C-alpha cells in the first residue's frame, strides 16, 4: 500500500533495498507539489522544526525580514540579470508555473523570479521586495521532484521570514542580529564588529521596519539579547534542515532528493569541511524524518497521505 511504499524509500535512497522493496517503492510514484494550497503554514512548519521550538534568533530574524533590502541591498547584477529578465506572474512560463504551485502550498503571495546562466547548483535569494529567487540552468537538468525540492527549500524559509540564512554566511548573520538587538540593548554585541558600523546598521534596520511592527522588533530584540549566545553555524544548519523536511514532503521523492543533496552539497559533490558536514546531516535528517510520526501526520494534514 501507500505507507509501505513510503516505508521502503529510505532503503532505496541508501541503495540497500532488495528487489521486492524496489518493486513496492516503484508502485508508488511521486506526486510532487500536490499538497493543498496554504497547508504548509507557519504552524505546520513549526511542528516539524528541527529545534522543536521558535528560537530567539529565528524570531528576531523574522521580525527584521522586511528590513533586509536596506541592510543588504540586492545584487542582481552578479547573476547577469536585470528587471527585463524577471518572469512575471502572468507570463505562463513553465518555471513560474512550478514556482507558483509551490508558493501557494506555503502561503506565499508574491515573489520575483529570474533565470540566470551563472554557474550554480542551488536557487539563490536576493533581498528585493518581494524577495527574488535566482534559478540557475542546472535546474533544468533535475527531475520534477528535485525541482520541487529545490524551490520548496527556499519557499519554506521565506514563509517563516528566515530566508536570510540562504544568502548570508553565519558570521554575517551574527552581526546582523547583533545590530538588530541594539534596538533593545544598545551595547549588545560589543567586539563583534566596528561599533560605528553596528550602530549604523541598527538604525537602518529600525527605520526600515513599518510602524506596526516596531514593537515586535523591540520585544524579540530584548528576548534575543537575554538568551544564551547562539552557535550560528549550528543554528543555520537547523533552519536549513527544517526547510528540507518540508521540501522533501512536498517533493514526495526521498531517494531523488537525498541524491540531489549528496551530489550538490554532500559527499558526491567534492565539498569539504563544515559545509560537507552540514549537508550530510541534512541528508541523514531527511531519511529519519521521512518515516517519522510527525511526517506521516503532516502528510495527512497537507493532503499527501
PDB file of N, CA and C in Angstrom, residues 168-242:
ATOM      1  N   UNK A 168      23.144  34.839   3.511  1.00  0.00           N
ATOM      2  CA  UNK A 168      24.216  35.394   4.327  1.00  0.00           C
ATOM      3  C   UNK A 168      24.961  34.303   5.098  1.00  0.00           C
ATOM      4  N   UNK A 169      26.285  34.368   5.148  1.00  0.00           N
ATOM      5  CA  UNK A 169      27.060  33.409   5.953  1.00  0.00           C
ATOM      6  C   UNK A 169      26.734  33.561   7.432  1.00  0.00           C
ATOM      7  N   UNK A 170      26.987  32.514   8.230  1.00  0.00           N
ATOM      8  CA  UNK A 170      26.682  32.586   9.664  1.00  0.00           C
ATOM      9  C   UNK A 170      27.306  33.779  10.374  1.00  0.00           C
ATOM     10  N   UNK A 171      28.548  34.137  10.027  1.00  0.00           N
ATOM     11  CA  UNK A 171      29.204  35.262  10.695  1.00  0.00           C
ATOM     12  C   UNK A 171      28.481  36.574  10.407  1.00  0.00           C
ATOM     13  N   UNK A 172      28.008  36.717   9.173  1.00  0.00           N
ATOM     14  CA  UNK A 172      27.304  37.941   8.792  1.00  0.00           C
ATOM     15  C   UNK A 172      25.933  37.991   9.471  1.00  0.00           C
ATOM     16  N   UNK A 173      25.282  36.843   9.576  1.00  0.00           N
ATOM     17  CA  UNK A 173      24.005  36.780  10.281  1.00  0.00           C
ATOM     18  C   UNK A 173      24.168  37.163  11.745  1.00  0.00           C
ATOM     19  N   UNK A 174      25.276  36.743  12.353  1.00  0.00           N
ATOM     20  CA  UNK A 174      25.521  37.083  13.760  1.00  0.00           C
ATOM     21  C   UNK A 174      25.629  38.597  13.944  1.00  0.00           C
ATOM     22  N   UNK A 175      26.336  39.255  13.036  1.00  0.00           N
ATOM     23  CA  UNK A 175      26.477  40.707  13.105  1.00  0.00           C
ATOM     24  C   UNK A 175      25.133  41.384  12.844  1.00  0.00           C
ATOM     25  N   UNK A 176      24.377  40.864  11.869  1.00  0.00           N
ATOM     26  CA  UNK A 176      23.061  41.426  11.546  1.00  0.00           C
ATOM     27  C   UNK A 176      22.142  41.381  12.761  1.00  0.00           C
ATOM     28  N   UNK A 177      22.076  40.239  13.435  1.00  0.00           N
ATOM     29  CA  UNK A 177      21.184  40.115  14.588  1.00  0.00           C
ATOM     30  C   UNK A 177      21.709  40.893  15.790  1.00  0.00           C
ATOM     31  N   UNK A 178      23.015  41.025  15.907  1.00  0.00           N
ATOM     32  CA  UNK A 178      23.562  41.857  16.973  1.00  0.00           C
ATOM     33  C   UNK A 178      23.143  43.310  16.782  1.00  0.00           C
ATOM     34  N   UNK A 179      23.196  43.775  15.527  1.00  0.00           N
ATOM     35  CA  UNK A 179      22.758  45.142  15.239  1.00  0.00           C
ATOM     36  C   UNK A 179      21.273  45.301  15.536  1.00  0.00           C
ATOM     37  N   UNK A 180      20.472  44.307  15.143  1.00  0.00           N
ATOM     38  CA  UNK A 180      19.031  44.370  15.416  1.00  0.00           C
ATOM     39  C   UNK A 180      18.758  44.394  16.910  1.00  0.00           C
ATOM     40  N   UNK A 181      19.532  43.613  17.678  1.00  0.00           N
ATOM     41  CA  UNK A 181      19.335  43.543  19.130  1.00  0.00           C
ATOM     42  C   UNK A 181      19.634  44.872  19.803  1.00  0.00           C
ATOM     43  N   UNK A 182      20.437  45.714  19.171  1.00  0.00           N
ATOM     44  CA  UNK A 182      20.758  47.014  19.760  1.00  0.00           C
ATOM     45  C   UNK A 182      19.553  47.953  19.799  1.00  0.00           C
ATOM     46  N   UNK A 183      18.487  47.569  19.142  1.00  0.00           N
ATOM     47  CA  UNK A 183      17.269  48.358  19.254  1.00  0.00           C
ATOM     48  C   UNK A 183      16.563  48.119  20.581  1.00  0.00           C
ATOM     49  N   UNK A 184      17.099  47.195  21.376  1.00  0.00           N
ATOM     50  CA  UNK A 184      16.615  46.980  22.739  1.00  0.00           C
ATOM     51  C   UNK A 184      17.738  47.133  23.749  1.00  0.00           C
ATOM     52  N   UNK A 185      18.914  46.578  23.417  1.00  0.00           N
ATOM     53  CA  UNK A 185      20.086  46.622  24.295  1.00  0.00           C
ATOM     54  C   UNK A 185      21.207  47.338  23.547  1.00  0.00           C
ATOM     55  N   UNK A 186      21.402  48.645  23.770  1.00  0.00           N
ATOM     56  CA  UNK A 186      22.309  49.474  22.958  1.00  0.00           C
ATOM     57  C   UNK A 186      23.752  48.999  22.892  1.00  0.00           C
ATOM     58  N   UNK A 187      24.213  48.242  23.879  1.00  0.00           N
ATOM     59  CA  UNK A 187      25.612  47.813  23.888  1.00  0.00           C
ATOM     60  C   UNK A 187      25.791  46.347  23.480  1.00  0.00           C
ATOM     61  N   UNK A 188      24.728  45.735  22.992  1.00  0.00           N
ATOM     62  CA  UNK A 188      24.804  44.301  22.685  1.00  0.00           C
ATOM     63  C   UNK A 188      25.808  44.053  21.551  1.00  0.00           C
ATOM     64  N   UNK A 189      26.557  42.952  21.677  1.00  0.00           N
ATOM     65  CA  UNK A 189      27.450  42.529  20.601  1.00  0.00           C
ATOM     66  C   UNK A 189      28.748  43.287  20.506  1.00  0.00           C
ATOM     67  N   UNK A 190      29.165  43.911  21.584  1.00  0.00           N
ATOM     68  CA  UNK A 190      30.439  44.633  21.557  1.00  0.00           C
ATOM     69  C   UNK A 190      31.572  43.681  21.182  1.00  0.00           C
ATOM     70  N   UNK A 191      32.405  44.130  20.246  1.00  0.00           N
ATOM     71  CA  UNK A 191      33.534  43.312  19.824  1.00  0.00           C
ATOM     72  C   UNK A 191      33.271  42.485  18.583  1.00  0.00           C
ATOM     73  N   UNK A 192      32.011  42.340  18.199  1.00  0.00           N
ATOM     74  CA  UNK A 192      31.694  41.549  17.004  1.00  0.00           C
ATOM     75  C   UNK A 192      32.093  42.279  15.722  1.00  0.00           C
ATOM     76  N   UNK A 193      31.937  43.584  15.725  1.00  0.00           N
ATOM     77  CA  UNK A 193      32.234  44.394  14.548  1.00  0.00           C
ATOM     78  C   UNK A 193      32.512  45.814  15.021  1.00  0.00           C
ATOM     79  N   UNK A 194      32.871  46.658  14.084  1.00  0.00           N
ATOM     80  CA  UNK A 194      33.107  48.055  14.401  1.00  0.00           C
ATOM     81  C   UNK A 194      31.861  48.668  15.037  1.00  0.00           C
ATOM     82  N   UNK A 195      32.058  49.381  16.149  1.00  0.00           N
ATOM     83  CA  UNK A 195      30.927  49.947  16.891  1.00  0.00           C
ATOM     84  C   UNK A 195      30.097  50.895  16.033  1.00  0.00           C
ATOM     85  N   UNK A 196      30.763  51.728  15.273  1.00  0.00           N
ATOM     86  CA  UNK A 196      30.029  52.676  14.433  1.00  0.00           C
ATOM     87  C   UNK A 196      29.194  51.957  13.387  1.00  0.00           C
ATOM     88  N   UNK A 197      29.764  50.888  12.827  1.00  0.00           N
ATOM     89  CA  UNK A 197      29.033  50.117  11.815  1.00  0.00           C
ATOM     90  C   UNK A 197      27.831  49.406  12.428  1.00  0.00           C
ATOM     91  N   UNK A 198      27.999  48.847  13.622  1.00  0.00           N
ATOM     92  CA  UNK A 198      26.883  48.178  14.301  1.00  0.00           C
ATOM     93  C   UNK A 198      25.749  49.162  14.587  1.00  0.00           C
ATOM     94  N   UNK A 199      26.096  50.326  15.106  1.00  0.00           N
ATOM     95  CA  UNK A 199      25.066  51.317  15.428  1.00  0.00           C
ATOM     96  C   UNK A 199      24.360  51.826  14.165  1.00  0.00           C
ATOM     97  N   UNK A 200      25.121  52.011  13.092  1.00  0.00           N
ATOM     98  CA  UNK A 200      24.522  52.475  11.842  1.00  0.00           C
ATOM     99  C   UNK A 200      23.563  51.428  11.295  1.00  0.00           C
ATOM    100  N   UNK A 201      23.960  50.154  11.378  1.00  0.00           N
ATOM    101  CA  UNK A 201      23.084  49.092  10.884  1.00  0.00           C
ATOM    102  C   UNK A 201      21.837  48.971  11.747  1.00  0.00           C
ATOM    103  N   UNK A 202      21.984  49.147  13.051  1.00  0.00           N
ATOM    104  CA  UNK A 202      20.826  49.106  13.948  1.00  0.00           C
ATOM    105  C   UNK A 202      19.806  50.165  13.553  1.00  0.00           C
ATOM    106  N   UNK A 203      20.283  51.354  13.224  1.00  0.00           N
ATOM    107  CA  UNK A 203      19.379  52.439  12.814  1.00  0.00           C
ATOM    108  C   UNK A 203      18.716  52.139  11.474  1.00  0.00           C
ATOM    109  N   UNK A 204      19.494  51.581  10.529  1.00  0.00           N
ATOM    110  CA  UNK A 204      18.909  51.242   9.224  1.00  0.00           C
ATOM    111  C   UNK A 204      17.792  50.217   9.379  1.00  0.00           C
ATOM    112  N   UNK A 205      18.040  49.227  10.227  1.00  0.00           N
ATOM    113  CA  UNK A 205      17.032  48.193  10.450  1.00  0.00           C
ATOM    114  C   UNK A 205      15.759  48.798  11.045  1.00  0.00           C
ATOM    115  N   UNK A 206      15.929  49.615  12.060  1.00  0.00           N
ATOM    116  CA  UNK A 206      14.763  50.198  12.739  1.00  0.00           C
ATOM    117  C   UNK A 206      13.953  51.078  11.792  1.00  0.00           C
ATOM    118  N   UNK A 207      14.635  51.886  11.007  1.00  0.00           N
ATOM    119  CA  UNK A 207      13.933  52.789  10.096  1.00  0.00           C
ATOM    120  C   UNK A 207      13.197  52.036   8.992  1.00  0.00           C
ATOM    121  N   UNK A 208      13.699  50.841   8.649  1.00  0.00           N
ATOM    122  CA  UNK A 208      13.068  50.069   7.574  1.00  0.00           C
ATOM    123  C   UNK A 208      11.868  49.262   8.043  1.00  0.00           C
ATOM    124  N   UNK A 209      11.688  49.156   9.352  1.00  0.00           N
ATOM    125  CA  UNK A 209      10.566  48.394   9.896  1.00  0.00           C
ATOM    126  C   UNK A 209       9.325  49.285   9.943  1.00  0.00           C
ATOM    127  N   UNK A 210       8.213  48.762   9.474  1.00  0.00           N
ATOM    128  CA  UNK A 210       6.972  49.539   9.494  1.00  0.00           C
ATOM    129  C   UNK A 210       6.561  49.828  10.939  1.00  0.00           C
ATOM    130  N   UNK A 211       5.818  50.927  11.117  1.00  0.00           N
ATOM    131  CA  UNK A 211       5.429  51.352  12.471  1.00  0.00           C
ATOM    132  C   UNK A 211       4.737  50.243  13.256  1.00  0.00           C
ATOM    133  N   UNK A 212       3.875  49.510  12.582  1.00  0.00           N
ATOM    134  CA  UNK A 212       3.092  48.492  13.279  1.00  0.00           C
ATOM    135  C   UNK A 212       3.904  47.317  13.771  1.00  0.00           C
ATOM    136  N   UNK A 213       5.136  47.175  13.266  1.00  0.00           N
ATOM    137  CA  UNK A 213       5.954  46.015  13.643  1.00  0.00           C
ATOM    138  C   UNK A 213       7.147  46.392  14.516  1.00  0.00           C
ATOM    139  N   UNK A 214       7.281  47.678  14.831  1.00  0.00           N
ATOM    140  CA  UNK A 214       8.443  48.086  15.632  1.00  0.00           C
ATOM    141  C   UNK A 214       8.387  47.553  17.058  1.00  0.00           C
ATOM    142  N   UNK A 215       7.183  47.455  17.610  1.00  0.00           N
ATOM    143  CA  UNK A 215       7.052  46.906  18.957  1.00  0.00           C
ATOM    144  C   UNK A 215       7.497  45.445  18.982  1.00  0.00           C
ATOM    145  N   UNK A 216       7.130  44.689  17.943  1.00  0.00           N
ATOM    146  CA  UNK A 216       7.550  43.288  17.859  1.00  0.00           C
ATOM    147  C   UNK A 216       9.067  43.189  17.744  1.00  0.00           C
ATOM    148  N   UNK A 217       9.660  44.111  16.985  1.00  0.00           N
ATOM    149  CA  UNK A 217      11.117  44.139  16.877  1.00  0.00           C
ATOM    150  C   UNK A 217      11.753  44.351  18.249  1.00  0.00           C
ATOM    151  N   UNK A 218      11.251  45.311  18.991  1.00  0.00           N
ATOM    152  CA  UNK A 218      11.824  45.610  20.302  1.00  0.00           C
ATOM    153  C   UNK A 218      11.694  44.418  21.248  1.00  0.00           C
ATOM    154  N   UNK A 219      10.549  43.748  21.209  1.00  0.00           N
ATOM    155  CA  UNK A 219      10.328  42.603  22.097  1.00  0.00           C
ATOM    156  C   UNK A 219      11.227  41.424  21.733  1.00  0.00           C
ATOM    157  N   UNK A 220      11.323  41.117  20.430  1.00  0.00           N
ATOM    158  CA  UNK A 220      12.168  39.991  20.014  1.00  0.00           C
ATOM    159  C   UNK A 220      13.642  40.322  20.206  1.00  0.00           C
ATOM    160  N   UNK A 221      14.018  41.597  20.034  1.00  0.00           N
ATOM    161  CA  UNK A 221      15.402  42.010  20.276  1.00  0.00           C
ATOM    162  C   UNK A 221      15.771  41.833  21.742  1.00  0.00           C
ATOM    163  N   UNK A 222      14.847  42.179  22.631  1.00  0.00           N
ATOM    164  CA  UNK A 222      15.100  42.017  24.067  1.00  0.00           C
ATOM    165  C   UNK A 222      15.267  40.547  24.424  1.00  0.00           C
ATOM    166  N   UNK A 223      14.384  39.697  23.890  1.00  0.00           N
ATOM    167  CA  UNK A 223      14.472  38.256  24.174  1.00  0.00           C
ATOM    168  C   UNK A 223      15.779  37.673  23.647  1.00  0.00           C
ATOM    169  N   UNK A 224      16.186  38.107  22.459  1.00  0.00           N
ATOM    170  CA  UNK A 224      17.433  37.615  21.864  1.00  0.00           C
ATOM    171  C   UNK A 224      18.637  38.048  22.700  1.00  0.00           C
ATOM    172  N   UNK A 225      18.634  39.287  23.138  1.00  0.00           N
ATOM    173  CA  UNK A 225      19.757  39.813  23.913  1.00  0.00           C
ATOM    174  C   UNK A 225      19.905  39.094  25.253  1.00  0.00           C
ATOM    175  N   UNK A 226      18.805  38.627  25.816  1.00  0.00           N
ATOM    176  CA  UNK A 226      18.836  37.966  27.124  1.00  0.00           C
ATOM    177  C   UNK A 226      19.087  36.459  27.014  1.00  0.00           C
ATOM    178  N   UNK A 227      18.944  35.908  25.817  1.00  0.00           N
ATOM    179  CA  UNK A 227      19.095  34.468  25.624  1.00  0.00           C
ATOM    180  C   UNK A 227      20.572  34.072  25.595  1.00  0.00           C
ATOM    181  N   UNK A 228      20.875  32.782  25.806  1.00  0.00           N
ATOM    182  CA  UNK A 228      22.270  32.323  25.676  1.00  0.00           C
ATOM    183  C   UNK A 228      22.802  32.611  24.276  1.00  0.00           C
ATOM    184  N   UNK A 229      24.089  32.807  24.186  1.00  0.00           N
ATOM    185  CA  UNK A 229      24.707  33.126  22.900  1.00  0.00           C
ATOM    186  C   UNK A 229      24.469  32.005  21.892  1.00  0.00           C
ATOM    187  N   UNK A 230      24.156  32.380  20.664  1.00  0.00           N
ATOM    188  CA  UNK A 230      23.812  31.422  19.618  1.00  0.00           C
ATOM    189  C   UNK A 230      25.072  30.897  18.937  1.00  0.00           C
ATOM    190  N   UNK A 231      25.132  29.586  18.727  1.00  0.00           N
ATOM    191  CA  UNK A 231      26.167  28.987  17.878  1.00  0.00           C
ATOM    192  C   UNK A 231      25.641  29.059  16.444  1.00  0.00           C
ATOM    193  N   UNK A 232      26.084  30.032  15.689  1.00  0.00           N
ATOM    194  CA  UNK A 232      25.413  30.376  14.442  1.00  0.00           C
ATOM    195  C   UNK A 232      25.527  29.313  13.357  1.00  0.00           C
ATOM    196  N   UNK A 233      26.648  28.640  13.255  1.00  0.00           N
ATOM    197  CA  UNK A 233      26.754  27.575  12.250  1.00  0.00           C
ATOM    198  C   UNK A 233      25.732  26.483  12.550  1.00  0.00           C
ATOM    199  N   UNK A 234      25.622  26.114  13.813  1.00  0.00           N
ATOM    200  CA  UNK A 234      24.655  25.087  14.210  1.00  0.00           C
ATOM    201  C   UNK A 234      23.226  25.566  13.977  1.00  0.00           C
ATOM    202  N   UNK A 235      22.941  26.817  14.343  1.00  0.00           N
ATOM    203  CA  UNK A 235      21.587  27.349  14.178  1.00  0.00           C
ATOM    204  C   UNK A 235      21.174  27.403  12.712  1.00  0.00           C
ATOM    205  N   UNK A 236      22.061  27.894  11.858  1.00  0.00           N
ATOM    206  CA  UNK A 236      21.753  27.935  10.423  1.00  0.00           C
ATOM    207  C   UNK A 236      21.475  26.531   9.911  1.00  0.00           C
ATOM    208  N   UNK A 237      22.238  25.563  10.384  1.00  0.00           N
ATOM    209  CA  UNK A 237      22.002  24.182   9.975  1.00  0.00           C
ATOM    210  C   UNK A 237      20.624  23.688  10.363  1.00  0.00           C
ATOM    211  N   UNK A 238      20.157  24.043  11.565  1.00  0.00           N
ATOM    212  CA  UNK A 238      18.827  23.588  11.994  1.00  0.00           C
ATOM    213  C   UNK A 238      17.727  24.240  11.155  1.00  0.00           C
ATOM    214  N   UNK A 239      17.904  25.525  10.817  1.00  0.00           N
ATOM    215  CA  UNK A 239      16.906  26.198   9.983  1.00  0.00           C
ATOM    216  C   UNK A 239      16.840  25.558   8.608  1.00  0.00           C
ATOM    217  N   UNK A 240      17.998  25.257   8.032  1.00  0.00           N
ATOM    218  CA  UNK A 240      18.031  24.693   6.682  1.00  0.00           C
ATOM    219  C   UNK A 240      17.535  23.245   6.677  1.00  0.00           C
ATOM    220  N   UNK A 241      17.816  22.494   7.734  1.00  0.00           N
ATOM    221  CA  UNK A 241      17.291  21.124   7.808  1.00  0.00           C
ATOM    222  C   UNK A 241      15.770  21.134   7.980  1.00  0.00           C
ATOM    223  N   UNK A 242      15.262  22.084   8.749  1.00  0.00           N
ATOM    224  CA  UNK A 242      13.810  22.200   8.901  1.00  0.00           C
ATOM    225  C   UNK A 242      13.151  22.468   7.555  1.00  0.00           C
TER     226      UNK A 242
END
